[in-house]
Each structure stands twice: as structure tokens, then as C-alpha cells.
Amino acid sequence: MSDTGLPHGWEVRHSNSKNLPYYFHPDSKESRWEPPAGSDPDKLKVYMGQYHSSTSIRPGAQVASTNGANGTNEGKIRAAHLLVKHRQSRRPASWREANITRTKDEAMSTILGHENKIRSGSVGLGDLAVTESDCSSARKRGDLGFFGKGDMQKEFEEAAFALKPGEVSRVVETASGLHLIERLE
């Protein structure tokens, strides 16, 4: 196993179409968004946080928009989130773990710890999302870009639209898992 935490032969590549890293095995030509079986999640988390995460995306930063021909974001908001999945999540796998086995109670304990760190001011949601979020948006500090009503799961949307820019939600539960949401714009 290399310093990346990936099994022998696997490497991290960057998708031009999605602007995200993915896992690739050159010999078998297999590619996947989730880590391959046999990955070391702790080593992989550190490696991905250091080499495959955007540190340039900050609240208030300009983000390229593909929200219509006129490029406006009218009626849309921009938010970032930190997602902690559990084994009952809609898709219990992530870039950090190929098979998520934690219980919902364990996930809640984890995300409440993250919330305490964010609310204490010791770390920002975007900084924590880079290594702790189970969403591939972690590489972009959790930034989901602009979205409108009807674009996200109902519980997520309601919580995000209720926030003012700069505010962070309490824990929000969806079929995907448990979220902390920060409204950016």
C-alpha cells in the first residue's frame, strides 16, 4: 500500500468533466468514484485532503455559473455542507470509505462533534469538510454551488433556504445522511 492509502496499482486521477478526483487502475482500466476495496481510509483521507482538495474556494468567492443562458442566479442560493453517512444512508459509500458501516447513532455523534468545533470557532465548515465530509464536494470545501428550489432533497432545501448568508444549520437529516449546511450566498 502506498502513502495514498490505495491498494497496489490504484491511483487518483482528475475528471475534467466533473472537476473532481476519481480512482483509476491503469492495468485493468477500472475507474470509480469510491475508493477501491482494501483502501486505508485514514491514509486516504489525509492524502486527499492534502493533494486533491480546493483550498481556494471560500465564502463569497466567484463561482462559474451554468444556471441558464443568461448566467443569472436569481432565486438561487449557494451553500456548502458537511455530510456524515451511515449504513442506512441511501448510498452507504463515499470517497473516504468504500463501505460505510457506522450506525445512525454513531454518525450523529460524529456530526455533533463537528458542529461543536464549528460553533466554537475552532474550525470553519469548509475546512472540516475537506477531510471529514462523505460527499465528493469535500474537494471543494463542501461547496455545492448555486441551486434553486426543487434541486435538492426537501429537508436539505428547507434548511438551506432558511439560513442567512454566513449561518450554519443544526444537523439536517436526509436520505443521504446527516448534514451541516452553511449558506454562502
PDB file of C-alpha atoms in Angstrom:
ATOM      1  CA  MET A   1       0.000   0.000   0.000  1.00  0.00           C
ATOM      2  CA  SER A   2       1.328   3.419  -0.925  1.00  0.00           C
ATOM      3  CA  ASP A   3       1.238   6.702   1.002  1.00  0.00           C
ATOM      4  CA  THR A   4      -2.051   7.441  -0.762  1.00  0.00           C
ATOM      5  CA  GLY A   5      -3.802   4.697   1.214  1.00  0.00           C
ATOM      6  CA  LEU A   6      -4.839   2.977  -2.029  1.00  0.00           C
ATOM      7  CA  PRO A   7      -4.139  -0.683  -2.816  1.00  0.00           C
ATOM      8  CA  HIS A   8      -1.258  -1.506  -5.193  1.00  0.00           C
ATOM      9  CA  GLY A   9      -1.862  -0.336  -8.757  1.00  0.00           C
ATOM     10  CA  TRP A  10      -4.548   2.234  -7.947  1.00  0.00           C
ATOM     11  CA  GLU A  11      -4.049   5.960  -8.446  1.00  0.00           C
ATOM     12  CA  VAL A  12      -6.003   9.180  -8.167  1.00  0.00           C
ATOM     13  CA  ARG A  13      -6.860  10.999 -11.387  1.00  0.00           C
ATOM     14  CA  HIS A  14      -8.853  14.151 -12.064  1.00  0.00           C
ATOM     15  CA  SER A  15     -12.114  14.198 -14.040  1.00  0.00           C
ATOM     16  CA  ASN A  16     -12.216  17.112 -16.470  1.00  0.00           C
ATOM     17  CA  SER A  17     -15.979  16.848 -16.889  1.00  0.00           C
ATOM     18  CA  LYS A  18     -16.861  16.846 -13.173  1.00  0.00           C
ATOM     19  CA  ASN A  19     -13.767  18.707 -11.954  1.00  0.00           C
ATOM     20  CA  LEU A  20     -13.320  16.082  -9.224  1.00  0.00           C
ATOM     21  CA  PRO A  21     -10.767  13.399  -8.457  1.00  0.00           C
ATOM     22  CA  TYR A  22     -11.573   9.719  -9.034  1.00  0.00           C
ATOM     23  CA  TYR A  23      -9.810   6.371  -8.540  1.00  0.00           C
ATOM     24  CA  PHE A  24      -8.238   4.581 -11.500  1.00  0.00           C
ATOM     25  CA  HIS A  25      -6.376   1.299 -12.020  1.00  0.00           C
ATOM     26  CA  PRO A  26      -4.290   1.611 -15.237  1.00  0.00           C
ATOM     27  CA  ASP A  27      -3.795  -2.145 -15.727  1.00  0.00           C
ATOM     28  CA  SER A  28      -7.480  -3.094 -15.517  1.00  0.00           C
ATOM     29  CA  LYS A  29      -8.748   0.303 -16.784  1.00  0.00           C
ATOM     30  CA  GLU A  30     -11.280   0.274 -13.920  1.00  0.00           C
ATOM     31  CA  SER A  31     -12.390   3.690 -12.679  1.00  0.00           C
ATOM     32  CA  ARG A  32     -14.655   4.577  -9.790  1.00  0.00           C
ATOM     33  CA  TRP A  33     -15.714   7.482  -7.587  1.00  0.00           C
ATOM     34  CA  GLU A  34     -15.492   5.480  -4.350  1.00  0.00           C
ATOM     35  CA  PRO A  35     -12.205   4.080  -3.024  1.00  0.00           C
ATOM     36  CA  PRO A  36     -11.421   0.520  -4.089  1.00  0.00           C
ATOM     37  CA  ALA A  37     -11.668  -2.348  -1.612  1.00  0.00           C
ATOM     38  CA  GLY A  38      -8.579  -2.625   0.555  1.00  0.00           C
ATOM     39  CA  SER A  39      -8.005   1.142   0.826  1.00  0.00           C
ATOM     40  CA  ASP A  40      -6.741   2.548   4.121  1.00  0.00           C
ATOM     41  CA  PRO A  41      -9.384   5.208   4.911  1.00  0.00           C
ATOM     42  CA  ASP A  42      -7.176   7.140   7.359  1.00  0.00           C
ATOM     43  CA  LYS A  43      -4.219   7.428   4.954  1.00  0.00           C
ATOM     44  CA  LEU A  44      -6.551   8.172   2.039  1.00  0.00           C
ATOM     45  CA  LYS A  45      -8.325  10.942   3.955  1.00  0.00           C
ATOM     46  CA  VAL A  46      -5.008  12.686   4.680  1.00  0.00           C
ATOM     47  CA  TYR A  47      -3.743  12.246   1.113  1.00  0.00           C
ATOM     48  CA  MET A  48      -6.954  13.508  -0.495  1.00  0.00           C
ATOM     49  CA  GLY A  49      -7.135  16.457   1.905  1.00  0.00           C
ATOM     50  CA  GLN A  50      -3.560  17.478   1.064  1.00  0.00           C
ATOM     51  CA  TYR A  51      -3.451  16.917  -2.685  1.00  0.00           C
ATOM     52  CA  HIS A  52      -6.973  16.767  -4.085  1.00  0.00           C
ATOM     53  CA  SER A  53      -8.982  19.456  -2.310  1.00  0.00           C
ATOM     54  CA  SER A  54      -9.577  23.020  -3.346  1.00  0.00           C
ATOM     55  CA  THR A  55      -8.349  25.496  -0.771  1.00  0.00           C
ATOM     56  CA  SER A  56      -9.194  28.446  -2.994  1.00  0.00           C
ATOM     57  CA  ILE A  57     -12.988  28.243  -2.717  1.00  0.00           C
ATOM     58  CA  ARG A  58     -14.105  30.492   0.111  1.00  0.00           C
ATOM     59  CA  PRO A  59     -17.447  32.020   1.078  1.00  0.00           C
ATOM     60  CA  GLY A  60     -18.122  34.941  -1.249  1.00  0.00           C
ATOM     61  CA  ALA A  61     -15.751  33.612  -3.922  1.00  0.00           C
ATOM     62  CA  GLN A  62     -16.880  33.878  -7.515  1.00  0.00           C
ATOM     63  CA  VAL A  63     -18.015  30.529  -8.880  1.00  0.00           C
ATOM     64  CA  ALA A  64     -18.592  29.785 -12.537  1.00  0.00           C
ATOM     65  CA  SER A  65     -22.308  29.503 -13.159  1.00  0.00           C
ATOM     66  CA  THR A  66     -24.089  27.171 -15.538  1.00  0.00           C
ATOM     67  CA  ASN A  67     -27.530  28.149 -14.325  1.00  0.00           C
ATOM     68  CA  GLY A  68     -29.176  29.186 -17.561  1.00  0.00           C
ATOM     69  CA  ALA A  69     -28.393  31.028 -20.746  1.00  0.00           C
ATOM     70  CA  ASN A  70     -28.327  34.438 -19.097  1.00  0.00           C
ATOM     71  CA  GLY A  71     -25.992  33.252 -16.305  1.00  0.00           C
ATOM     72  CA  THR A  72     -28.153  34.684 -13.532  1.00  0.00           C
ATOM     73  CA  ASN A  73     -28.658  33.053 -10.174  1.00  0.00           C
ATOM     74  CA  GLU A  74     -31.994  34.699  -9.458  1.00  0.00           C
ATOM     75  CA  GLY A  75     -33.972  32.705  -6.906  1.00  0.00           C
ATOM     76  CA  LYS A  76     -30.946  30.540  -6.163  1.00  0.00           C
ATOM     77  CA  ILE A  77     -28.659  30.308  -3.191  1.00  0.00           C
ATOM     78  CA  ARG A  78     -25.131  28.992  -2.750  1.00  0.00           C
ATOM     79  CA  ALA A  79     -24.314  26.653   0.110  1.00  0.00           C
ATOM     80  CA  ALA A  80     -21.672  24.283   1.380  1.00  0.00           C
ATOM     81  CA  HIS A  81     -22.251  21.228   3.517  1.00  0.00           C
ATOM     82  CA  LEU A  82     -20.551  18.536   5.527  1.00  0.00           C
ATOM     83  CA  LEU A  83     -22.166  15.108   5.154  1.00  0.00           C
ATOM     84  CA  VAL A  84     -21.777  12.154   7.511  1.00  0.00           C
ATOM     85  CA  LYS A  85     -23.262   8.980   6.071  1.00  0.00           C
ATOM     86  CA  HIS A  86     -24.319   5.867   7.966  1.00  0.00           C
ATOM     87  CA  ARG A  87     -25.162   2.326   6.949  1.00  0.00           C
ATOM     88  CA  GLN A  88     -28.846   3.202   6.399  1.00  0.00           C
ATOM     89  CA  SER A  89     -27.939   6.087   4.055  1.00  0.00           C
ATOM     90  CA  ARG A  90     -29.298   5.920   0.521  1.00  0.00           C
ATOM     91  CA  ARG A  91     -25.814   5.076  -0.780  1.00  0.00           C
ATOM     92  CA  PRO A  92     -23.574   3.970   2.119  1.00  0.00           C
ATOM     93  CA  ALA A  93     -20.252   4.608   0.354  1.00  0.00           C
ATOM     94  CA  SER A  94     -18.092   7.672  -0.175  1.00  0.00           C
ATOM     95  CA  TRP A  95     -14.723   8.877  -1.411  1.00  0.00           C
ATOM     96  CA  ARG A  96     -13.471   8.198   2.116  1.00  0.00           C
ATOM     97  CA  GLU A  97     -14.908   4.720   2.654  1.00  0.00           C
ATOM     98  CA  ALA A  98     -15.973   2.110   0.107  1.00  0.00           C
ATOM     99  CA  ASN A  99     -18.460   0.583   2.562  1.00  0.00           C
ATOM    100  CA  ILE A 100     -19.823   2.732   5.382  1.00  0.00           C
ATOM    101  CA  THR A 101     -20.763   0.582   8.373  1.00  0.00           C
ATOM    102  CA  ARG A 102     -21.336   3.163  11.139  1.00  0.00           C
ATOM    103  CA  THR A 103     -24.770   3.289  12.723  1.00  0.00           C
ATOM    104  CA  LYS A 104     -27.010   6.336  12.542  1.00  0.00           C
ATOM    105  CA  ASP A 105     -26.289   6.981  16.250  1.00  0.00           C
ATOM    106  CA  GLU A 106     -22.534   6.854  15.588  1.00  0.00           C
ATOM    107  CA  ALA A 107     -22.969   9.228  12.633  1.00  0.00           C
ATOM    108  CA  MET A 108     -24.989  11.604  14.826  1.00  0.00           C
ATOM    109  CA  SER A 109     -22.292  11.577  17.493  1.00  0.00           C
ATOM    110  CA  THR A 110     -19.670  12.341  14.830  1.00  0.00           C
ATOM    111  CA  ILE A 111     -21.579  15.210  13.221  1.00  0.00           C
ATOM    112  CA  LEU A 112     -22.466  16.747  16.596  1.00  0.00           C
ATOM    113  CA  GLY A 113     -18.732  16.783  17.368  1.00  0.00           C
ATOM    114  CA  HIS A 114     -18.134  18.576  14.052  1.00  0.00           C
ATOM    115  CA  GLU A 115     -20.922  21.031  14.846  1.00  0.00           C
ATOM    116  CA  ASN A 116     -19.355  21.819  18.239  1.00  0.00           C
ATOM    117  CA  LYS A 117     -15.981  22.545  16.597  1.00  0.00           C
ATOM    118  CA  ILE A 118     -17.616  24.836  14.013  1.00  0.00           C
ATOM    119  CA  ARG A 119     -19.754  26.712  16.560  1.00  0.00           C
ATOM    120  CA  SER A 120     -16.778  27.171  18.913  1.00  0.00           C
ATOM    121  CA  GLY A 121     -14.925  28.898  16.089  1.00  0.00           C
ATOM    122  CA  SER A 122     -12.001  26.473  16.199  1.00  0.00           C
ATOM    123  CA  VAL A 123     -12.574  25.476  12.548  1.00  0.00           C
ATOM    124  CA  GLY A 124     -14.800  26.507   9.657  1.00  0.00           C
ATOM    125  CA  LEU A 125     -17.251  24.157   7.954  1.00  0.00           C
ATOM    126  CA  GLY A 126     -15.302  24.305   4.675  1.00  0.00           C
ATOM    127  CA  ASP A 127     -12.010  23.455   6.368  1.00  0.00           C
ATOM    128  CA  LEU A 128     -13.572  20.496   8.172  1.00  0.00           C
ATOM    129  CA  ALA A 129     -15.476  19.284   5.091  1.00  0.00           C
ATOM    130  CA  VAL A 130     -12.198  18.756   3.196  1.00  0.00           C
ATOM    131  CA  THR A 131     -11.270  15.741   5.340  1.00  0.00           C
ATOM    132  CA  GLU A 132     -14.475  14.798   7.168  1.00  0.00           C
ATOM    133  CA  SER A 133     -17.365  15.040   4.665  1.00  0.00           C
ATOM    134  CA  ASP A 134     -18.619  11.883   2.958  1.00  0.00           C
ATOM    135  CA  CYS A 135     -19.701  13.927  -0.093  1.00  0.00           C
ATOM    136  CA  SER A 136     -17.416  14.366  -3.101  1.00  0.00           C
ATOM    137  CA  SER A 137     -17.975  18.121  -2.672  1.00  0.00           C
ATOM    138  CA  ALA A 138     -15.403  17.829   0.138  1.00  0.00           C
ATOM    139  CA  ARG A 139     -12.767  18.554  -2.529  1.00  0.00           C
ATOM    140  CA  LYS A 140     -14.443  21.941  -2.974  1.00  0.00           C
ATOM    141  CA  ARG A 141     -14.697  22.656   0.768  1.00  0.00           C
ATOM    142  CA  GLY A 142     -18.254  21.285   0.674  1.00  0.00           C
ATOM    143  CA  ASP A 143     -19.344  23.954  -1.833  1.00  0.00           C
ATOM    144  CA  LEU A 144     -22.394  22.787  -3.793  1.00  0.00           C
ATOM    145  CA  GLY A 145     -22.540  25.888  -5.965  1.00  0.00           C
ATOM    146  CA  PHE A 146     -25.830  27.650  -6.713  1.00  0.00           C
ATOM    147  CA  PHE A 147     -29.115  25.772  -6.555  1.00  0.00           C
ATOM    148  CA  GLY A 148     -32.776  26.629  -6.572  1.00  0.00           C
ATOM    149  CA  LYS A 149     -35.924  25.244  -5.031  1.00  0.00           C
ATOM    150  CA  GLY A 150     -36.576  21.699  -6.190  1.00  0.00           C
ATOM    151  CA  ASP A 151     -32.883  20.960  -6.866  1.00  0.00           C
ATOM    152  CA  MET A 152     -32.083  19.314  -3.517  1.00  0.00           C
ATOM    153  CA  GLN A 153     -33.767  16.862  -1.157  1.00  0.00           C
ATOM    154  CA  LYS A 154     -36.689  18.578   0.592  1.00  0.00           C
ATOM    155  CA  GLU A 155     -35.209  18.598   4.118  1.00  0.00           C
ATOM    156  CA  PHE A 156     -31.885  19.928   2.839  1.00  0.00           C
ATOM    157  CA  GLU A 157     -33.538  22.602   0.708  1.00  0.00           C
ATOM    158  CA  GLU A 158     -35.792  23.846   3.512  1.00  0.00           C
ATOM    159  CA  ALA A 159     -32.880  24.158   5.930  1.00  0.00           C
ATOM    160  CA  ALA A 160     -30.568  25.827   3.381  1.00  0.00           C
ATOM    161  CA  PHE A 161     -33.145  28.398   2.246  1.00  0.00           C
ATOM    162  CA  ALA A 162     -33.982  29.247   5.888  1.00  0.00           C
ATOM    163  CA  LEU A 163     -30.382  30.313   6.546  1.00  0.00           C
ATOM    164  CA  LYS A 164     -28.939  33.779   6.019  1.00  0.00           C
ATOM    165  CA  PRO A 165     -25.533  34.043   4.305  1.00  0.00           C
ATOM    166  CA  GLY A 166     -22.839  33.056   6.802  1.00  0.00           C
ATOM    167  CA  GLU A 167     -25.169  30.999   9.009  1.00  0.00           C
ATOM    168  CA  VAL A 168     -24.678  27.293   9.708  1.00  0.00           C
ATOM    169  CA  SER A 169     -27.642  24.966  10.244  1.00  0.00           C
ATOM    170  CA  ARG A 170     -28.172  22.485  13.012  1.00  0.00           C
ATOM    171  CA  VAL A 171     -27.966  18.823  11.958  1.00  0.00           C
ATOM    172  CA  VAL A 172     -30.262  18.102   8.996  1.00  0.00           C
ATOM    173  CA  GLU A 173     -31.273  14.513   8.253  1.00  0.00           C
ATOM    174  CA  THR A 174     -31.962  13.355   4.682  1.00  0.00           C
ATOM    175  CA  ALA A 175     -31.944  10.002   2.913  1.00  0.00           C
ATOM    176  CA  SER A 176     -28.271  10.700   2.096  1.00  0.00           C
ATOM    177  CA  GLY A 177     -27.233  11.012   5.734  1.00  0.00           C
ATOM    178  CA  LEU A 178     -26.670  13.793   8.264  1.00  0.00           C
ATOM    179  CA  HIS A 179     -25.658  17.280   7.120  1.00  0.00           C
ATOM    180  CA  LEU A 180     -24.416  20.567   8.467  1.00  0.00           C
ATOM    181  CA  ILE A 181     -25.170  23.309   5.924  1.00  0.00           C
ATOM    182  CA  GLU A 182     -23.551  26.719   5.586  1.00  0.00           C
ATOM    183  CA  ARG A 183     -25.239  29.280   3.392  1.00  0.00           C
ATOM    184  CA  LEU A 184     -22.569  31.088   1.411  1.00  0.00           C
ATOM    185  CA  GLU A 185     -24.696  33.435  -0.732  1.00  0.00           C
TER     186      GLU A 185
END
